[in-house]
Every structure is written in structure tokens, then in C-alpha cells.
mmCIF file of C-alpha atoms in Angstrom:
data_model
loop_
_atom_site.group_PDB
_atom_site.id
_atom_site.type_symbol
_atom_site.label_atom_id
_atom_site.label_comp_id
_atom_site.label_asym_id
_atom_site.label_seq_id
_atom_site.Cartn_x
_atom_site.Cartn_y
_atom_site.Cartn_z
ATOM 1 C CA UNK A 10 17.336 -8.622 3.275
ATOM 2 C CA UNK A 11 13.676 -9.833 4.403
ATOM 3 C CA UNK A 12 10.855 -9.022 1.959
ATOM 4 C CA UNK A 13 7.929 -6.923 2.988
ATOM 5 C CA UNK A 14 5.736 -7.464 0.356
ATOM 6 C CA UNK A 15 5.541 -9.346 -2.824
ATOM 7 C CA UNK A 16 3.369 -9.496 -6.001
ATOM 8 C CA UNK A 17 3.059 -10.204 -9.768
ATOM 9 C CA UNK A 18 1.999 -8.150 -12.547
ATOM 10 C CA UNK A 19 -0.400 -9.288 -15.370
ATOM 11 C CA UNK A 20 2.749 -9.942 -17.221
ATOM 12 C CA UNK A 21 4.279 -12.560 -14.949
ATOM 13 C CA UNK A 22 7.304 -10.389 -13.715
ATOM 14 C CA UNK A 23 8.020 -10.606 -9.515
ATOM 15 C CA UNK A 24 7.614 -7.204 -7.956
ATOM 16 C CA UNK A 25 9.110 -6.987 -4.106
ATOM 17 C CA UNK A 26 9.412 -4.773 -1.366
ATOM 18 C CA UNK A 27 13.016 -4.989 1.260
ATOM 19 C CA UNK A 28 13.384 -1.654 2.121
ATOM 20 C CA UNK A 29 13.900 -1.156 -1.927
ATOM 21 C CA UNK A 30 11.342 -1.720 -4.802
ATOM 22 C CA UNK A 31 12.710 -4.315 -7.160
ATOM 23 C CA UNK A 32 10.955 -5.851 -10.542
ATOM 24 C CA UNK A 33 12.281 -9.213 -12.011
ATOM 25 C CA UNK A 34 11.412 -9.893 -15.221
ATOM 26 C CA UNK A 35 12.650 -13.750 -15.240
ATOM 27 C CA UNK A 36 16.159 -12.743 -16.504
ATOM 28 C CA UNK A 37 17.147 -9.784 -14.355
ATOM 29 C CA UNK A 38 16.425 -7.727 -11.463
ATOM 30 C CA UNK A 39 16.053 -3.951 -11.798
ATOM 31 C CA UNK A 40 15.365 -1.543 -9.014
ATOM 32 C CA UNK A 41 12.885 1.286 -8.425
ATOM 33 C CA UNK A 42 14.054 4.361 -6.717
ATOM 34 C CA UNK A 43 11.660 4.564 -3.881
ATOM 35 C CA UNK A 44 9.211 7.427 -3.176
ATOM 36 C CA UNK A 45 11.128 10.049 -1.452
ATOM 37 C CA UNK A 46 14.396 8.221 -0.767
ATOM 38 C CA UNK A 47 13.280 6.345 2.019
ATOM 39 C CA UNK A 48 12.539 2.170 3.247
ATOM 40 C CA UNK A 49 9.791 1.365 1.511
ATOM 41 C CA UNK A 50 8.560 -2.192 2.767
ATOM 42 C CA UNK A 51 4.597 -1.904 1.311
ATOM 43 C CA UNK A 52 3.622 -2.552 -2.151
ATOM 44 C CA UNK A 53 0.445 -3.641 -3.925
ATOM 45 C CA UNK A 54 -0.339 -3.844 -8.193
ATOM 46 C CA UNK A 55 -3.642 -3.625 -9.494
ATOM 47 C CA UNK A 56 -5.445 -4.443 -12.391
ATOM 48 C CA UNK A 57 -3.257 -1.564 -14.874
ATOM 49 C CA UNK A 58 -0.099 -2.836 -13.876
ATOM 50 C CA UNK A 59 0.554 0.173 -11.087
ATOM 51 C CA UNK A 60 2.873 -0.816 -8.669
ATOM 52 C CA UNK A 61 0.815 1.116 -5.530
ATOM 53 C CA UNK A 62 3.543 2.056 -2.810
ATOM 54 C CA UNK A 63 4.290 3.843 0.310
ATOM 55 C CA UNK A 64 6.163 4.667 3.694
ATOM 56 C CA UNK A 65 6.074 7.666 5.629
ATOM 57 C CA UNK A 66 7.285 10.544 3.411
ATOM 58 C CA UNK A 67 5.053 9.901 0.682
ATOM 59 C CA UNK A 68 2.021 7.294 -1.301
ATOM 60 C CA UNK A 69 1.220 6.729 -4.841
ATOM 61 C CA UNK A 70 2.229 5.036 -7.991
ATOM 62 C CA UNK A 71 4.882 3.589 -10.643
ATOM 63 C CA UNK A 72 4.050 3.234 -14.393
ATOM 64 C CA UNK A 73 5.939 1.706 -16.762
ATOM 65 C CA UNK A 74 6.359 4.060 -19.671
ATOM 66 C CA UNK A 75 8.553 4.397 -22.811
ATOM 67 C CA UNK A 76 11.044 6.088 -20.715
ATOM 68 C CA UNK A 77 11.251 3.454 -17.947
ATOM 69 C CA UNK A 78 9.288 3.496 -14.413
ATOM 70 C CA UNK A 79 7.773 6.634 -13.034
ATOM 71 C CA UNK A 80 6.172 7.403 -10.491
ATOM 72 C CA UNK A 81 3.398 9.728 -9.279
ATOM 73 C CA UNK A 82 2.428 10.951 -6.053
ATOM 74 C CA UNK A 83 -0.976 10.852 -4.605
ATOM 75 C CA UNK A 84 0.427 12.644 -1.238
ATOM 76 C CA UNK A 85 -1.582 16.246 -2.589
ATOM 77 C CA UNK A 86 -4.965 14.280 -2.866
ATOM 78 C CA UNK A 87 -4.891 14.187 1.060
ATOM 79 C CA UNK A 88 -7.442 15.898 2.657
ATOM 80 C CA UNK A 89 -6.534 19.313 4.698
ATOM 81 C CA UNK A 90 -5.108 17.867 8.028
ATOM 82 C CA UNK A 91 -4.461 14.550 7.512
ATOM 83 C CA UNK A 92 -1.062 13.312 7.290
ATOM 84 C CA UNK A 93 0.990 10.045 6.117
ATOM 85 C CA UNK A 94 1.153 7.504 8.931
ATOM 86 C CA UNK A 95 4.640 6.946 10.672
ATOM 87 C CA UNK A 96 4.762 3.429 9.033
ATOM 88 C CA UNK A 97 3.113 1.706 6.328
ATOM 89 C CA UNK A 98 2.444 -1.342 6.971
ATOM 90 C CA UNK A 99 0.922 -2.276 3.881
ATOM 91 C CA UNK A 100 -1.125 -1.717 0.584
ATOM 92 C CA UNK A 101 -4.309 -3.360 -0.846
ATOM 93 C CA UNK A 102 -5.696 -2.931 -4.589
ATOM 94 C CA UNK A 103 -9.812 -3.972 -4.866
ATOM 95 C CA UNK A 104 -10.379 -2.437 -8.261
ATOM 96 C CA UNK A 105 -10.020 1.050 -8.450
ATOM 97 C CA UNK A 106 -9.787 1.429 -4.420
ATOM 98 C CA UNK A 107 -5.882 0.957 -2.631
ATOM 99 C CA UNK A 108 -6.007 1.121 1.033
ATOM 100 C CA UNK A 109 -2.529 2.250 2.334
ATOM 101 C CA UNK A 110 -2.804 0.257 5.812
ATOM 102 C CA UNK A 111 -0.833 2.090 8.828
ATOM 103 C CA UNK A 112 -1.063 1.379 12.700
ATOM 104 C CA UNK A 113 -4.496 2.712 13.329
ATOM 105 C CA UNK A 114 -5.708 4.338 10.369
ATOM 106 C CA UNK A 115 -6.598 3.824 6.783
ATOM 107 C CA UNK A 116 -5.932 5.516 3.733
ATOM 108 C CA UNK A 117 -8.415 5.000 1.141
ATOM 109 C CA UNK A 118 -7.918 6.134 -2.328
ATOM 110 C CA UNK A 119 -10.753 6.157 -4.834
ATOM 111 C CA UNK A 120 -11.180 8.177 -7.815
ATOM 112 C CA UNK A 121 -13.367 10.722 -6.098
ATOM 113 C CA UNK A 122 -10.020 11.182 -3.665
ATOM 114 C CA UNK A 123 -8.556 10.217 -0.732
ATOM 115 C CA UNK A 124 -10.552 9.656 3.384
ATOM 116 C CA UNK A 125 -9.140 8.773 6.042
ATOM 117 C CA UNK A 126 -10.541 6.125 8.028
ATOM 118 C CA UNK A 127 -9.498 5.754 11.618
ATOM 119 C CA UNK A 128 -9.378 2.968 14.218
ATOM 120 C CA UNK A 129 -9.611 2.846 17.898
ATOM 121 C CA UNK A 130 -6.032 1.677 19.629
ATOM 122 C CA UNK A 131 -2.464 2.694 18.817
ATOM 123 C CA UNK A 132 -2.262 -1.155 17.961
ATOM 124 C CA UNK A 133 -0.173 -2.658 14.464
ATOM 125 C CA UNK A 134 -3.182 -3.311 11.844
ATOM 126 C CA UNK A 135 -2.921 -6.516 9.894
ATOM 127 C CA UNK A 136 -5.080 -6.390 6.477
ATOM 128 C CA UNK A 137 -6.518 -8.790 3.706
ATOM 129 C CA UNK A 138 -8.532 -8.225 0.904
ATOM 130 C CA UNK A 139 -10.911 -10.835 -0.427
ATOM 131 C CA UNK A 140 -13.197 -10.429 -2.922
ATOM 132 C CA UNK A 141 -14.179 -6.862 -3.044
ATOM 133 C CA UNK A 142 -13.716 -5.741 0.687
ATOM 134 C CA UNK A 143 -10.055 -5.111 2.595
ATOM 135 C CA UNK A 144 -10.617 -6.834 6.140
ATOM 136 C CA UNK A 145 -8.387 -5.336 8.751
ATOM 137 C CA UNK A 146 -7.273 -7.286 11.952
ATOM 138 C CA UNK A 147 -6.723 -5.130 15.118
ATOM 139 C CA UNK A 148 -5.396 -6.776 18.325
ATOM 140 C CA UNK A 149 -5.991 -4.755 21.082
ATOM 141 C CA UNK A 150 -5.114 -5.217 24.540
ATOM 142 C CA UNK A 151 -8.350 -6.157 25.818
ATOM 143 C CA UNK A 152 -9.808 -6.851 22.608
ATOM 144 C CA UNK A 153 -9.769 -8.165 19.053
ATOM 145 C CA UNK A 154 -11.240 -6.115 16.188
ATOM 146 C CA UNK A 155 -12.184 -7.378 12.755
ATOM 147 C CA UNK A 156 -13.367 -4.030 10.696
ATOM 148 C CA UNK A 157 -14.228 -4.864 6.773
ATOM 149 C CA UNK A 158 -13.580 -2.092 4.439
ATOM 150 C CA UNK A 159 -15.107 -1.374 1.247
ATOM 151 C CA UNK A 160 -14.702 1.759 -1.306
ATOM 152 C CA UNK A 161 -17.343 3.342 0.726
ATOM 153 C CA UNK A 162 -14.345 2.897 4.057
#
């Protein structure tokens, strides 16, 4: 299977996005049921340890608790209106911020909630983050877009 995404956790364990969420640890690989039952190819972890993920049915977060993994969904932060992309194509952590990156729009998630920042095309977005800003890459027909993002969108 081809990996989506791929990250590390303050604890040095691999955590990888095919279609499935899995976490190895060094020793053994253990698997996340993903949000809603569905491919799930975009993943980020910030600074806590939250492995950030989504796909179309449904965005938010897995903790590791006592119990095992669980995970919480941000989907009813969404403003009136606004819905889940049709694809995901991937998930950025500055800080307290995660931008869930579709193919022309942006989900931003700060503490305050979530906005919805949209792009001009129907065009795949490619994103980045560097230092504190998420740039996103937008190839257009005619065109090629650089937008930089911040908590602000």
C-alpha cells in the first residue's frame, strides 16, 4: 500500500497514513480505526502528541489514553454551511492551528473554532508549513498561486 502521510511523535514512534492509520512503536505495528470507517490518507501530530486526521466523512483527533487511542471529532465546530471537502489532501499542525488542506479550500482550526478559507480554481492544493505559516501551492490553468496562511487564515 502507498503511504499518504507520515510523521513522528515526541516519543519517537512512526505514525502513517495508507488508507489506514497505523502507529509503530519500534517493536510492533498497531492500527487506528479511522474516523468514520473510511480511507483516510491525511495525518499531521502536533506538539501534545494528537494525531490530527481526516477524509471526507469526518476531521479531528486521536489521544492516547489509559484505555488505548481515542478519538474526537471536531466535525460539530464547523460553521453553519460549511461542509467537509470531498478529499483531504492533507493536514498541517503550527502550534495550536491544523489546517485540514482540501482541493480549493482550507479548514482552519484554532481554539476560538473552525473558518473556512477558500481559494479560487477547482485545482489539487499542495501545502507546507514552515515556521509559523502553512504555504499553499495552487496550479491553475493559467496561473500559479502561492497563498501563505497563518492562524489569522
Amino acid at each position: 500500500r502507498r503511504v499518504f502521510s507520515i510523521h513522528t511523535d515526541s516519543q519517537g514512534r512512526v505514525i502513517a497514513a495508507n488508507g489506514r492509520i497505523g502507529i509503530y512503536d519500534g517493536h510492533q505495528m498497531r492500527e487506528l480505526p479511522t474516523p468514520s470507517g473510511v480511507h483516510t490518507g491525511a495525518l499531521a501530530v502536533d506538539g501534545q502528541d494528537r494525531v490530527w486526521v481526516g477524509n471526507h466523512e469526518d476531521i479531528g483527533y486521536f489521544v492516547e489514553t489509559a484505555d488505548g487511542w481515542v478519538f474526537t471529532s471536531v466535525k460539530p465546530e464547523l460553521p453553519a454551511g460549511v461542509t467537509l471537502p470531498e478529499i483531504i489532501w492533507s493536514v498541517h499542525c503550527v502550534g495550536e492551528t491544523v489546517f485540514f488542506v482540501g482541493s480549493h479550500q482550507v479548514l482552519v482550526r484554532t481554539e476560538a473554532g473552525i473558518r473556512l478559507v477558500e481559494l479560487p480554481g477547482l485545482r489539487r492544493l499542495f501545502a507546507s508549513v514552515q515556521g509559523q505559516y502553512c504555504y499553499v501551492w495552487q496550479r491553475g490553468q493559467d496561473r500559479t498561486q502561492l497563498w501563505r496562511l497563518d492562524v489569522e487564515g
